[in-house]
Amino acid sequence: MAVTDEAIEKIKGMIVSGALRPGDRLPKESELAADLGLSRNSLREAVRALSLIRILDVRQGDGTYVTSLDPQLLLEALSFVVDFHRDDTVLEFLAVRRILEPAATAMAALRISEQQLDALAAQLDVLGDGPSVEELVACDLEFHRGIVQSSGNSVLCSLLDGLSGPTTRARIWRGLTQEDAVSRTLHEHRAILGALRDRDAEAARSWATVHIASVEQWLRSTL
């Protein structure tokens, strides 16, 4: 094992064991390196690596701290990695979204407030019946983000937020080239909202599946 990897594993072990907890300040570099049997250079590299993935927070002139370890913070690294996707993997991202998002939508049906439902309805009303493709896709992102946030599962919300980026271009492409894509998307949004208002988790799950699968099916037929 490379010395930097060993240093990362040792710091990870301290966090996992509870020796270092969210918000804790790490001991001084010289003390921590001696305690862990590491060189200061390998410790420094490990700290730099762990700060990039939001495990540690290096504050100049103050010290190094364990972050909150909040799922949304940790999963920012996923969004960074996802940005490197290739066009030929978009179908795979859609497939993952089709697995996760209907489940989140079903969860939201049992938890979403009337105020949140009204906010989603207002988004659709502002959009109107003849939006541009760009307006529709922007609304689509916010519409689904609002629903997923209402599921009450921050990990699921962060995962889906990170997965939405790669499919954005496919949705715009579909809107520009498929004749009924805009009207169909608006209809599916209304159907999802109706199922949520009825507190019908299975109907909400089904409409969310149809909604994502229609993009997936169109893309598969065009590639």
Coordinates of C-alpha atoms in Angstrom, one line a residue:
M1 CA 0.0 0.0 0.0
A2 CA 1.3 3.5 -0.9
V3 CA 2.2 5.6 2.1
T4 CA -0.4 8.2 1.3
D5 CA -3.1 5.5 1.0
E6 CA -2.0 4.1 4.4
A7 CA -2.3 7.6 5.9
I8 CA -5.8 8.0 4.5
E9 CA -6.8 4.6 5.9
K10 CA -5.5 5.5 9.3
I11 CA -7.3 8.8 9.4
K12 CA -10.5 7.1 8.1
G13 CA -10.1 4.5 10.9
M14 CA -10.0 7.3 13.5
I15 CA -13.2 8.8 12.1
V16 CA -15.1 5.5 11.7
S17 CA -14.1 4.4 15.2
G18 CA -15.3 7.6 16.7
A19 CA -11.9 8.8 17.9
L20 CA -12.5 11.8 15.6
R21 CA -16.1 13.0 15.4
P22 CA -17.8 15.5 13.0
G23 CA -16.6 19.0 13.9
D24 CA -13.5 17.7 15.8
R25 CA -10.2 19.4 15.2
L26 CA -7.3 17.1 14.3
P27 CA -4.2 17.1 16.5
K28 CA -1.2 19.1 15.4
E29 CA 0.4 17.6 12.3
S30 CA 3.6 16.6 14.2
E31 CA 1.6 14.9 17.0
L32 CA -0.8 13.1 14.7
A33 CA 2.0 11.9 12.4
A34 CA 3.9 10.5 15.4
D35 CA 0.8 8.8 16.8
L36 CA 0.0 7.2 13.5
G37 CA 3.5 6.2 12.7
L38 CA 3.5 8.3 9.5
S39 CA 5.8 10.8 7.9
R40 CA 4.5 14.4 8.0
N41 CA 4.6 14.5 4.2
S42 CA 2.4 11.4 3.8
L43 CA 0.0 12.8 6.4
R44 CA -0.1 16.1 4.6
E45 CA -1.0 14.4 1.3
A46 CA -3.7 12.3 3.0
V47 CA -5.2 15.4 4.5
R48 CA -5.2 17.1 1.1
A49 CA -6.9 14.1 -0.5
L50 CA -9.6 13.9 2.3
S51 CA -10.3 17.6 2.1
L52 CA -11.0 17.2 -1.7
I53 CA -13.8 14.8 -1.0
R54 CA -15.2 16.9 1.9
I55 CA -14.1 14.6 4.8
L56 CA -11.7 17.1 6.2
D57 CA -11.9 20.9 6.2
V58 CA -8.5 22.7 6.2
R59 CA -8.8 26.2 7.6
Q60 CA -5.7 28.3 7.1
G61 CA -4.3 29.6 10.3
D62 CA -6.8 27.6 12.4
G63 CA -6.2 23.9 11.8
T64 CA -7.8 20.9 10.2
Y65 CA -11.3 19.8 11.2
V66 CA -13.6 16.8 10.4
T67 CA -16.5 18.1 8.4
S68 CA -20.1 17.6 9.3
L69 CA -20.0 14.4 7.2
D70 CA -23.5 15.3 6.0
P71 CA -24.5 13.1 3.1
Q72 CA -25.1 16.1 0.8
L73 CA -21.7 17.4 1.5
L74 CA -20.0 14.0 1.0
L75 CA -21.9 13.3 -2.2
E76 CA -20.6 16.5 -3.9
A77 CA -17.7 14.3 -5.0
L78 CA -20.1 12.2 -6.9
S79 CA -21.3 15.2 -8.9
F80 CA -17.7 16.0 -9.8
V81 CA -17.0 12.4 -11.0
V82 CA -20.3 12.3 -12.9
D83 CA -19.3 15.4 -14.9
F84 CA -16.7 13.2 -16.6
H85 CA -19.4 10.9 -18.1
R86 CA -19.2 9.9 -21.8
D87 CA -22.2 10.3 -24.1
D88 CA -22.5 6.5 -24.5
T89 CA -23.1 6.2 -20.7
V90 CA -26.2 8.5 -20.6
L91 CA -28.5 5.5 -20.9
E92 CA -26.8 3.9 -17.9
F93 CA -27.4 7.1 -15.9
L94 CA -31.1 7.2 -17.0
A95 CA -31.4 3.5 -15.9
V96 CA -30.1 4.3 -12.4
R97 CA -32.4 7.3 -12.2
R98 CA -35.3 5.1 -13.3
I99 CA -34.6 2.8 -10.4
L100 CA -34.2 5.5 -7.7
E101 CA -36.5 8.4 -8.6
P102 CA -39.8 6.5 -8.6
A103 CA -39.0 5.1 -5.2
A104 CA -38.3 8.7 -3.9
T105 CA -41.5 9.9 -5.6
A106 CA -43.5 7.2 -3.8
M107 CA -41.9 8.1 -0.5
A108 CA -42.8 11.8 -1.1
A109 CA -46.4 10.9 -1.7
L110 CA -46.7 10.1 2.0
R111 CA -44.7 13.0 3.3
I112 CA -45.1 16.0 1.0
S113 CA -47.0 19.0 2.5
E114 CA -49.9 20.8 0.9
Q115 CA -47.7 23.9 0.8
Q116 CA -45.0 22.0 -1.2
L117 CA -47.7 20.6 -3.5
D118 CA -49.0 24.1 -4.2
A119 CA -45.4 25.3 -4.9
L120 CA -45.0 22.5 -7.5
A121 CA -48.4 23.4 -9.0
A122 CA -47.3 27.0 -9.2
Q123 CA -44.1 26.0 -11.1
L124 CA -46.2 24.2 -13.7
D125 CA -48.7 27.1 -14.0
V126 CA -45.9 29.6 -14.6
L127 CA -44.5 27.4 -17.2
G128 CA -47.8 27.4 -19.2
D129 CA -48.7 25.2 -22.1
G130 CA -46.1 26.3 -24.6
P131 CA -42.7 26.7 -22.9
S132 CA -39.4 26.6 -24.8
V133 CA -37.4 23.3 -24.5
E134 CA -34.9 25.1 -22.3
E135 CA -37.6 26.4 -19.9
L136 CA -39.2 23.0 -19.7
V137 CA -35.9 21.2 -18.9
A138 CA -35.1 23.8 -16.2
C139 CA -38.5 23.3 -14.7
D140 CA -38.2 19.6 -15.0
L141 CA -35.0 19.7 -12.9
E142 CA -36.6 21.9 -10.2
F143 CA -39.9 19.9 -10.2
H144 CA -38.2 16.6 -9.6
R145 CA -35.7 18.1 -7.1
G146 CA -38.6 19.4 -5.1
I147 CA -40.4 16.1 -5.0
V148 CA -37.2 14.1 -4.1
Q149 CA -36.4 16.6 -1.3
S150 CA -39.9 15.8 0.1
S151 CA -39.0 12.1 0.4
G152 CA -37.2 12.9 3.6
N153 CA -34.1 11.0 2.5
S154 CA -31.1 13.3 2.2
V155 CA -28.9 10.5 0.7
L156 CA -31.4 9.7 -2.0
C157 CA -31.8 13.4 -2.7
S158 CA -28.1 13.9 -3.1
L159 CA -27.6 10.9 -5.3
L160 CA -30.4 11.9 -7.7
D161 CA -29.1 15.5 -7.8
G162 CA -25.7 14.2 -8.8
L163 CA -27.2 12.0 -11.5
S164 CA -29.5 14.6 -13.1
G165 CA -26.6 16.5 -14.9
P166 CA -25.7 13.9 -17.5
T167 CA -29.3 13.4 -18.6
T168 CA -30.0 17.2 -19.1
R169 CA -28.6 17.3 -22.6
A170 CA -30.5 14.2 -23.6
R171 CA -33.7 15.8 -22.4
I172 CA -33.0 19.0 -24.4
W173 CA -32.2 17.0 -27.5
R174 CA -35.4 15.0 -27.2
G175 CA -37.4 18.2 -26.7
L176 CA -36.0 19.6 -29.9
T177 CA -36.4 16.5 -32.1
Q178 CA -39.4 14.6 -30.8
E179 CA -42.7 16.1 -32.0
D180 CA -44.8 15.6 -28.8
A181 CA -42.0 15.7 -26.2
V182 CA -43.0 19.0 -24.6
S183 CA -46.7 18.2 -24.3
R184 CA -46.0 14.7 -23.1
T185 CA -43.7 15.9 -20.4
L186 CA -46.2 18.5 -19.2
H187 CA -48.9 15.8 -19.1
E188 CA -46.6 13.5 -17.1
H189 CA -45.7 16.2 -14.6
R190 CA -49.4 16.9 -14.0
A191 CA -50.1 13.2 -13.6
I192 CA -47.3 12.9 -11.0
L193 CA -48.6 15.9 -9.2
G194 CA -52.1 14.5 -9.2
A195 CA -50.9 11.2 -7.7
L196 CA -49.0 13.1 -5.0
R197 CA -52.1 15.2 -4.1
D198 CA -54.1 11.9 -3.8
R199 CA -51.4 10.5 -1.5
D200 CA -51.3 7.5 -3.9
A201 CA -47.7 6.3 -3.6
E202 CA -48.0 3.5 -6.2
A203 CA -49.6 5.8 -8.8
A204 CA -46.8 8.4 -8.1
R205 CA -44.2 5.6 -8.5
S206 CA -45.8 4.4 -11.8
W207 CA -46.0 7.9 -13.3
A208 CA -42.4 8.7 -12.3
T209 CA -41.3 5.5 -14.0
V210 CA -43.2 6.2 -17.2
H211 CA -41.8 9.8 -17.2
I212 CA -38.1 8.7 -17.0
A213 CA -38.6 5.6 -19.2
S214 CA -40.1 7.6 -22.0
V215 CA -36.8 9.6 -22.2
E216 CA -34.8 6.4 -22.0
Q217 CA -36.8 4.7 -24.7
W218 CA -36.5 7.7 -27.0
L219 CA -32.8 7.9 -26.5
R220 CA -32.3 4.2 -27.0
S221 CA -34.1 4.4 -30.4
T222 CA -32.0 7.3 -31.6
L223 CA -28.6 6.0 -30.7

